[in-house]
Amino acid sequence: MTEIYYFTGTGFTLKCAKMLKQNLDNEVELISINSLKKVERIESESDVVGFLFPMHSFDVPQNYKEFIKRFYCPKAKYIFSLVTCGGAPANVFKTISRQLKKNKKELNAFNFIVTPNTFDIVFKVIVDNSVKNERTKMEEKVKKFAQIINERKISKKMTYRNYLLEYTIFPIVRSLNHLTKYYRLEKAFYADESCISCGKCARICPVQKIKFRDNKPYWDESVNCVFCLACLHRCPTESIQIRQTKSKQQNRIYPEDIKIEELMEQNTYS
């Protein structure tokens, strides 16, 4: 039995999780970490465990860090991690490995999947990852990683490594983004006149930051945003915008085969 614990924003990580499930030999259960938010101690009985999440600002998303601290897998004999990212990957697996070692466990295999960059609306990233190109490569890479898992191989090589970026630029950008909360990005969200008050933005928000007042969404400043941009990209009327960006002119990016209902369902608590 394989258990895959995932977090997804716009849906690309969930797409990878579903593709991985299709290519693994044994029975697979996909488990949203948001559904376990109220569980103080999460203990897996599975012998194979996977961690899937998107890279945020060259780091592990904050809600996934909180999840991994509460997670235990005493019976796991093989542990893997697959991370989606929109550009240059950083070694986020160190965070996962450190936590596992506290429980005398080890990360046996890991890899990155480069997906279409959903942050292009906010910060232009110079990387060729067109939607069409990356979706084709996603499928190929997931299949290769599934084969590694099926054969229980040890695979810890970084497919991308630039020490100058990893030990200088990435830490600086990561620190600045954390300190400034993406340059006050969470205060820049708003819904324009095309909003139909459907409430889907609030239901897909993984941290329940989006509330409604006077039949319009607002972003609660008392709740820390994880900057997944699910609300922006998955709004059915594209009414959610970001001030001082070209969000009104930019196309929304998400996997069409991952329905918004699936994103809302992942926030249902166990």
mmCIF file of C-alpha atoms in Angstrom:
data_model
loop_
_atom_site.group_PDB
_atom_site.id
_atom_site.type_symbol
_atom_site.label_atom_id
_atom_site.label_comp_id
_atom_site.label_asym_id
_atom_site.label_seq_id
_atom_site.Cartn_x
_atom_site.Cartn_y
_atom_site.Cartn_z
ATOM 1 C CA MET A 1 0.000 0.000 0.000
ATOM 2 C CA THR A 2 1.312 3.443 -0.972
ATOM 3 C CA GLU A 3 0.071 6.641 0.646
ATOM 4 C CA ILE A 4 0.749 9.942 -1.100
ATOM 5 C CA TYR A 5 0.310 13.065 1.026
ATOM 6 C CA TYR A 6 -0.146 16.060 -1.244
ATOM 7 C CA PHE A 7 -0.788 19.769 -1.213
ATOM 8 C CA THR A 8 -1.832 21.572 -4.379
ATOM 9 C CA GLY A 9 -2.713 25.167 -5.179
ATOM 10 C CA THR A 10 -3.825 25.586 -8.776
ATOM 11 C CA GLY A 11 -3.890 21.823 -9.368
ATOM 12 C CA PHE A 12 -0.596 20.880 -11.025
ATOM 13 C CA THR A 13 0.707 18.953 -8.014
ATOM 14 C CA LEU A 14 -2.570 17.035 -7.787
ATOM 15 C CA LYS A 15 -2.277 16.261 -11.508
ATOM 16 C CA CYS A 16 1.201 14.821 -10.903
ATOM 17 C CA ALA A 17 -0.110 12.820 -7.944
ATOM 18 C CA LYS A 18 -2.867 11.311 -10.075
ATOM 19 C CA MET A 19 -0.437 10.484 -12.893
ATOM 20 C CA LEU A 20 1.900 8.876 -10.369
ATOM 21 C CA LYS A 21 -0.966 6.795 -9.002
ATOM 22 C CA GLN A 22 -1.733 5.504 -12.494
ATOM 23 C CA ASN A 23 1.867 4.385 -13.008
ATOM 24 C CA LEU A 24 2.585 2.732 -9.655
ATOM 25 C CA ASP A 25 2.286 -1.031 -9.344
ATOM 26 C CA ASN A 26 0.577 -1.321 -5.985
ATOM 27 C CA GLU A 27 -2.554 0.221 -4.489
ATOM 28 C CA VAL A 28 -2.270 3.992 -3.973
ATOM 29 C CA GLU A 29 -4.246 6.360 -1.761
ATOM 30 C CA LEU A 30 -4.023 10.110 -2.357
ATOM 31 C CA ILE A 31 -4.420 12.106 0.861
ATOM 32 C CA SER A 32 -4.744 15.882 1.037
ATOM 33 C CA ILE A 33 -2.743 17.364 3.911
ATOM 34 C CA ASN A 34 -5.432 20.037 4.273
ATOM 35 C CA SER A 35 -7.948 17.335 5.180
ATOM 36 C CA LEU A 36 -5.681 16.522 8.164
ATOM 37 C CA LYS A 37 -5.297 20.080 9.394
ATOM 38 C CA LYS A 38 -7.111 19.390 12.659
ATOM 39 C CA VAL A 39 -5.289 16.116 13.390
ATOM 40 C CA GLU A 40 -2.613 16.696 16.048
ATOM 41 C CA ARG A 41 -0.596 13.540 15.326
ATOM 42 C CA ILE A 42 -0.735 11.968 11.870
ATOM 43 C CA GLU A 43 0.483 8.377 11.790
ATOM 44 C CA SER A 44 0.718 6.328 8.598
ATOM 45 C CA GLU A 45 0.486 2.533 8.618
ATOM 46 C CA SER A 46 1.736 2.242 5.044
ATOM 47 C CA ASP A 47 5.052 0.686 4.029
ATOM 48 C CA VAL A 48 5.500 3.177 1.150
ATOM 49 C CA VAL A 49 4.947 6.914 1.703
ATOM 50 C CA GLY A 50 5.170 9.844 -0.702
ATOM 51 C CA PHE A 51 5.288 13.607 -0.162
ATOM 52 C CA LEU A 52 4.084 15.844 -3.019
ATOM 53 C CA PHE A 53 3.897 19.637 -2.911
ATOM 54 C CA PRO A 54 4.718 22.745 -4.968
ATOM 55 C CA MET A 55 7.886 24.716 -4.289
ATOM 56 C CA HIS A 56 7.084 28.209 -3.003
ATOM 57 C CA SER A 57 9.854 30.810 -3.177
ATOM 58 C CA PHE A 58 12.541 28.100 -3.307
ATOM 59 C CA ASP A 59 11.110 26.594 -0.123
ATOM 60 C CA VAL A 60 8.573 24.128 1.268
ATOM 61 C CA PRO A 61 5.118 25.768 1.652
ATOM 62 C CA GLN A 62 4.478 26.793 5.249
ATOM 63 C CA ASN A 63 1.395 24.601 5.628
ATOM 64 C CA TYR A 64 3.398 21.581 4.416
ATOM 65 C CA LYS A 65 6.136 22.333 6.956
ATOM 66 C CA GLU A 66 3.502 22.313 9.692
ATOM 67 C CA PHE A 67 2.098 19.036 8.383
ATOM 68 C CA ILE A 68 5.444 17.230 8.246
ATOM 69 C CA LYS A 69 6.148 18.096 11.888
ATOM 70 C CA ARG A 70 3.016 16.175 12.891
ATOM 71 C CA PHE A 71 3.633 13.223 10.589
ATOM 72 C CA TYR A 72 4.965 9.795 11.586
ATOM 73 C CA CYS A 73 5.420 6.673 9.490
ATOM 74 C CA PRO A 74 6.887 3.951 11.736
ATOM 75 C CA LYS A 75 6.155 1.131 9.250
ATOM 76 C CA ALA A 76 7.453 2.880 6.128
ATOM 77 C CA LYS A 77 10.229 1.004 4.316
ATOM 78 C CA TYR A 78 10.425 3.340 1.321
ATOM 79 C CA ILE A 79 9.820 7.107 1.304
ATOM 80 C CA PHE A 80 9.833 9.406 -1.722
ATOM 81 C CA SER A 81 9.079 13.013 -2.588
ATOM 82 C CA LEU A 82 8.083 14.731 -5.823
ATOM 83 C CA VAL A 83 8.042 18.538 -5.963
ATOM 84 C CA THR A 84 6.527 20.761 -8.638
ATOM 85 C CA CYS A 85 8.122 24.099 -9.468
ATOM 86 C CA GLY A 86 7.682 26.822 -12.047
ATOM 87 C CA GLY A 87 11.350 27.546 -12.649
ATOM 88 C CA ALA A 88 14.761 26.732 -11.214
ATOM 89 C CA PRO A 89 14.404 24.079 -8.484
ATOM 90 C CA ALA A 90 16.069 24.497 -5.081
ATOM 91 C CA ASN A 91 16.969 21.685 -2.702
ATOM 92 C CA VAL A 92 13.802 21.743 -0.610
ATOM 93 C CA PHE A 93 14.280 18.060 0.202
ATOM 94 C CA LYS A 94 16.661 18.997 3.009
ATOM 95 C CA THR A 95 13.676 20.178 5.036
ATOM 96 C CA ILE A 96 11.832 16.889 4.544
ATOM 97 C CA SER A 97 14.963 14.827 5.253
ATOM 98 C CA ARG A 98 15.733 16.647 8.507
ATOM 99 C CA GLN A 99 12.261 15.990 9.853
ATOM 100 C CA LEU A 100 12.339 12.322 8.839
ATOM 101 C CA LYS A 101 15.707 11.810 10.526
ATOM 102 C CA LYS A 102 14.215 12.947 13.821
ATOM 103 C CA ASN A 103 12.009 9.862 13.575
ATOM 104 C CA LYS A 104 14.872 7.656 12.332
ATOM 105 C CA LYS A 105 13.536 7.555 8.793
ATOM 106 C CA GLU A 106 15.156 8.441 5.486
ATOM 107 C CA LEU A 107 14.070 9.962 2.188
ATOM 108 C CA ASN A 108 14.921 7.274 -0.358
ATOM 109 C CA ALA A 109 14.074 9.048 -3.622
ATOM 110 C CA PHE A 110 13.191 12.533 -4.777
ATOM 111 C CA ASN A 111 12.791 14.573 -7.942
ATOM 112 C CA PHE A 112 11.359 17.754 -9.448
ATOM 113 C CA ILE A 113 8.658 18.291 -12.031
ATOM 114 C CA VAL A 114 8.785 21.656 -13.814
ATOM 115 C CA THR A 115 5.228 22.874 -14.428
ATOM 116 C CA PRO A 116 3.835 26.031 -16.074
ATOM 117 C CA ASN A 117 4.816 29.007 -13.934
ATOM 118 C CA THR A 118 1.692 30.312 -12.195
ATOM 119 C CA PHE A 119 3.687 33.213 -10.689
ATOM 120 C CA ASP A 120 4.343 34.756 -14.107
ATOM 121 C CA ILE A 121 1.322 36.992 -13.506
ATOM 122 C CA VAL A 122 3.106 38.554 -10.532
ATOM 123 C CA PHE A 123 6.835 38.246 -11.253
ATOM 124 C CA LYS A 124 8.061 37.558 -14.758
ATOM 125 C CA VAL A 125 10.484 34.631 -14.643
ATOM 126 C CA ILE A 126 12.909 34.169 -17.502
ATOM 127 C CA VAL A 127 12.391 30.471 -18.177
ATOM 128 C CA ASP A 128 10.964 28.634 -21.155
ATOM 129 C CA ASN A 129 8.163 26.652 -19.584
ATOM 130 C CA SER A 130 5.230 27.138 -21.916
ATOM 131 C CA VAL A 131 2.062 25.357 -20.877
ATOM 132 C CA LYS A 132 2.084 22.933 -23.805
ATOM 133 C CA ASN A 133 5.778 22.121 -23.520
ATOM 134 C CA GLU A 134 5.770 21.512 -19.772
ATOM 135 C CA ARG A 135 2.646 19.339 -19.745
ATOM 136 C CA THR A 136 4.282 16.942 -22.199
ATOM 137 C CA LYS A 137 7.459 16.776 -20.137
ATOM 138 C CA MET A 138 5.445 16.361 -16.920
ATOM 139 C CA GLU A 139 3.969 13.075 -18.115
ATOM 140 C CA GLU A 140 7.334 11.717 -19.234
ATOM 141 C CA LYS A 141 9.073 12.621 -15.993
ATOM 142 C CA VAL A 142 6.326 11.260 -13.732
ATOM 143 C CA LYS A 143 6.476 7.911 -15.556
ATOM 144 C CA LYS A 144 10.250 7.722 -15.064
ATOM 145 C CA PHE A 145 9.926 8.555 -11.376
ATOM 146 C CA ALA A 146 7.156 5.973 -10.974
ATOM 147 C CA GLN A 147 9.523 3.342 -12.335
ATOM 148 C CA ILE A 148 12.112 4.306 -9.719
ATOM 149 C CA ILE A 149 9.474 3.857 -7.006
ATOM 150 C CA ASN A 150 8.244 0.546 -8.422
ATOM 151 C CA GLU A 151 11.785 -0.800 -8.348
ATOM 152 C CA ARG A 152 12.408 0.743 -4.890
ATOM 153 C CA LYS A 153 15.562 2.413 -6.126
ATOM 154 C CA ILE A 154 17.607 4.909 -4.148
ATOM 155 C CA SER A 155 17.550 8.077 -6.237
ATOM 156 C CA LYS A 156 18.792 11.264 -4.585
ATOM 157 C CA LYS A 157 20.570 13.064 -7.379
ATOM 158 C CA MET A 158 19.461 16.606 -8.113
ATOM 159 C CA THR A 159 18.592 16.886 -11.790
ATOM 160 C CA TYR A 160 19.508 20.566 -11.551
ATOM 161 C CA ARG A 161 22.307 22.006 -9.455
ATOM 162 C CA ASN A 162 23.821 25.443 -9.464
ATOM 163 C CA TYR A 163 25.705 26.101 -6.248
ATOM 164 C CA LEU A 164 25.911 29.863 -6.778
ATOM 165 C CA LEU A 165 22.122 30.084 -7.049
ATOM 166 C CA GLU A 166 21.428 27.537 -4.328
ATOM 167 C CA TYR A 167 23.660 29.042 -1.655
ATOM 168 C CA THR A 168 23.443 32.752 -2.489
ATOM 169 C CA ILE A 169 20.606 33.935 -4.721
ATOM 170 C CA PHE A 170 17.926 31.468 -3.606
ATOM 171 C CA PRO A 171 18.399 32.088 0.150
ATOM 172 C CA ILE A 172 18.331 35.858 -0.375
ATOM 173 C CA VAL A 173 15.163 35.745 -2.497
ATOM 174 C CA ARG A 174 13.561 33.285 -0.082
ATOM 175 C CA SER A 175 14.338 35.467 2.931
ATOM 176 C CA LEU A 176 13.110 38.638 1.238
ATOM 177 C CA ASN A 177 9.865 36.978 0.163
ATOM 178 C CA HIS A 178 9.242 35.620 3.648
ATOM 179 C CA LEU A 179 10.105 38.866 5.426
ATOM 180 C CA THR A 180 8.031 41.045 3.109
ATOM 181 C CA LYS A 181 5.325 38.422 2.478
ATOM 182 C CA TYR A 182 6.057 38.510 -1.222
ATOM 183 C CA TYR A 183 6.400 42.292 -1.140
ATOM 184 C CA ARG A 184 3.006 42.726 0.540
ATOM 185 C CA LEU A 185 1.342 40.616 -2.132
ATOM 186 C CA GLU A 186 -1.383 39.363 0.191
ATOM 187 C CA LYS A 187 -2.628 42.958 0.529
ATOM 188 C CA ALA A 188 -2.847 43.338 -3.256
ATOM 189 C CA PHE A 189 -5.618 40.808 -4.016
ATOM 190 C CA TYR A 190 -9.075 42.107 -4.880
ATOM 191 C CA ALA A 191 -12.189 41.081 -6.814
ATOM 192 C CA ASP A 192 -13.275 43.348 -9.664
ATOM 193 C CA GLU A 193 -16.792 44.155 -10.908
ATOM 194 C CA SER A 194 -17.109 40.814 -12.743
ATOM 195 C CA CYS A 195 -17.290 38.868 -9.449
ATOM 196 C CA ILE A 196 -20.489 36.789 -9.237
ATOM 197 C CA SER A 197 -20.094 35.990 -5.506
ATOM 198 C CA CYS A 198 -19.980 32.235 -6.149
ATOM 199 C CA GLY A 199 -17.739 31.680 -3.109
ATOM 200 C CA LYS A 200 -15.433 29.224 -4.864
ATOM 201 C CA CYS A 201 -12.340 31.299 -4.063
ATOM 202 C CA ALA A 202 -13.062 30.961 -0.340
ATOM 203 C CA ARG A 203 -13.668 27.226 -0.651
ATOM 204 C CA ILE A 204 -10.414 26.494 -2.480
ATOM 205 C CA CYS A 205 -8.258 28.657 -0.199
ATOM 206 C CA PRO A 206 -6.124 26.143 1.772
ATOM 207 C CA VAL A 207 -5.817 28.373 4.843
ATOM 208 C CA GLN A 208 -9.308 29.931 4.884
ATOM 209 C CA LYS A 209 -7.915 33.403 4.350
ATOM 210 C CA ILE A 210 -10.692 34.475 1.987
ATOM 211 C CA LYS A 211 -13.905 35.595 3.659
ATOM 212 C CA PHE A 212 -17.042 37.328 2.380
ATOM 213 C CA ARG A 213 -18.389 40.723 3.347
ATOM 214 C CA ASP A 214 -21.274 42.489 1.602
ATOM 215 C CA ASN A 215 -21.364 39.550 -0.813
ATOM 216 C CA LYS A 216 -17.785 40.222 -1.956
ATOM 217 C CA PRO A 217 -14.573 38.347 -1.088
ATOM 218 C CA TYR A 218 -11.892 39.927 1.045
ATOM 219 C CA TRP A 219 -8.534 38.608 2.243
ATOM 220 C CA ASP A 220 -8.426 38.367 6.037
ATOM 221 C CA GLU A 221 -5.197 40.031 7.241
ATOM 222 C CA SER A 222 -5.190 37.946 10.433
ATOM 223 C CA VAL A 223 -4.594 34.768 8.377
ATOM 224 C CA ASN A 224 -1.203 34.127 6.778
ATOM 225 C CA CYS A 225 -1.399 33.545 3.028
ATOM 226 C CA VAL A 226 0.567 30.601 1.571
ATOM 227 C CA PHE A 227 0.672 32.333 -1.847
ATOM 228 C CA CYS A 228 -0.555 29.338 -3.818
ATOM 229 C CA LEU A 229 -2.504 31.688 -6.169
ATOM 230 C CA ALA A 230 -5.345 29.167 -6.430
ATOM 231 C CA CYS A 231 -7.922 31.917 -5.942
ATOM 232 C CA LEU A 232 -6.430 33.987 -8.754
ATOM 233 C CA HIS A 233 -6.040 31.253 -11.354
ATOM 234 C CA ARG A 234 -9.147 29.215 -10.572
ATOM 235 C CA CYS A 235 -11.757 31.980 -10.306
ATOM 236 C CA PRO A 236 -14.407 30.951 -12.879
ATOM 237 C CA THR A 237 -14.954 34.556 -14.023
ATOM 238 C CA GLU A 238 -11.294 35.663 -13.696
ATOM 239 C CA SER A 239 -12.489 38.473 -11.464
ATOM 240 C CA ILE A 240 -9.715 38.157 -8.876
ATOM 241 C CA GLN A 241 -6.883 40.551 -9.634
ATOM 242 C CA ILE A 242 -3.608 41.713 -8.109
ATOM 243 C CA ARG A 243 -2.909 45.425 -7.839
ATOM 244 C CA GLN A 244 0.129 46.849 -9.645
ATOM 245 C CA THR A 245 0.406 43.828 -11.928
ATOM 246 C CA LYS A 246 -0.968 42.980 -15.363
ATOM 247 C CA SER A 247 -3.321 40.337 -13.983
ATOM 248 C CA LYS A 248 -6.244 41.680 -16.014
ATOM 249 C CA GLN A 249 -4.350 41.018 -19.244
ATOM 250 C CA GLN A 250 -2.647 37.739 -18.315
ATOM 251 C CA ASN A 251 -4.076 34.288 -19.022
ATOM 252 C CA ARG A 252 -4.921 32.097 -16.063
ATOM 253 C CA ILE A 253 -2.852 28.908 -15.855
ATOM 254 C CA TYR A 254 -4.082 25.610 -14.454
ATOM 255 C CA PRO A 255 -4.570 21.991 -15.570
ATOM 256 C CA GLU A 256 -7.985 21.764 -17.239
ATOM 257 C CA ASP A 257 -8.406 18.108 -16.253
ATOM 258 C CA ILE A 258 -8.258 19.007 -12.544
ATOM 259 C CA LYS A 259 -11.699 20.332 -11.684
ATOM 260 C CA ILE A 260 -12.208 23.128 -9.191
ATOM 261 C CA GLU A 261 -14.454 20.784 -7.184
ATOM 262 C CA GLU A 262 -11.401 18.597 -6.502
ATOM 263 C CA LEU A 263 -9.548 21.593 -5.085
ATOM 264 C CA MET A 264 -12.474 22.455 -2.851
ATOM 265 C CA GLU A 265 -12.731 18.830 -1.715
ATOM 266 C CA GLN A 266 -9.105 18.745 -0.560
ATOM 267 C CA ASN A 267 -9.993 21.261 2.153
ATOM 268 C CA THR A 268 -12.616 18.982 3.705
ATOM 269 C CA TYR A 269 -11.365 18.088 7.179
ATOM 270 C CA SER A 270 -11.148 14.492 8.403
#
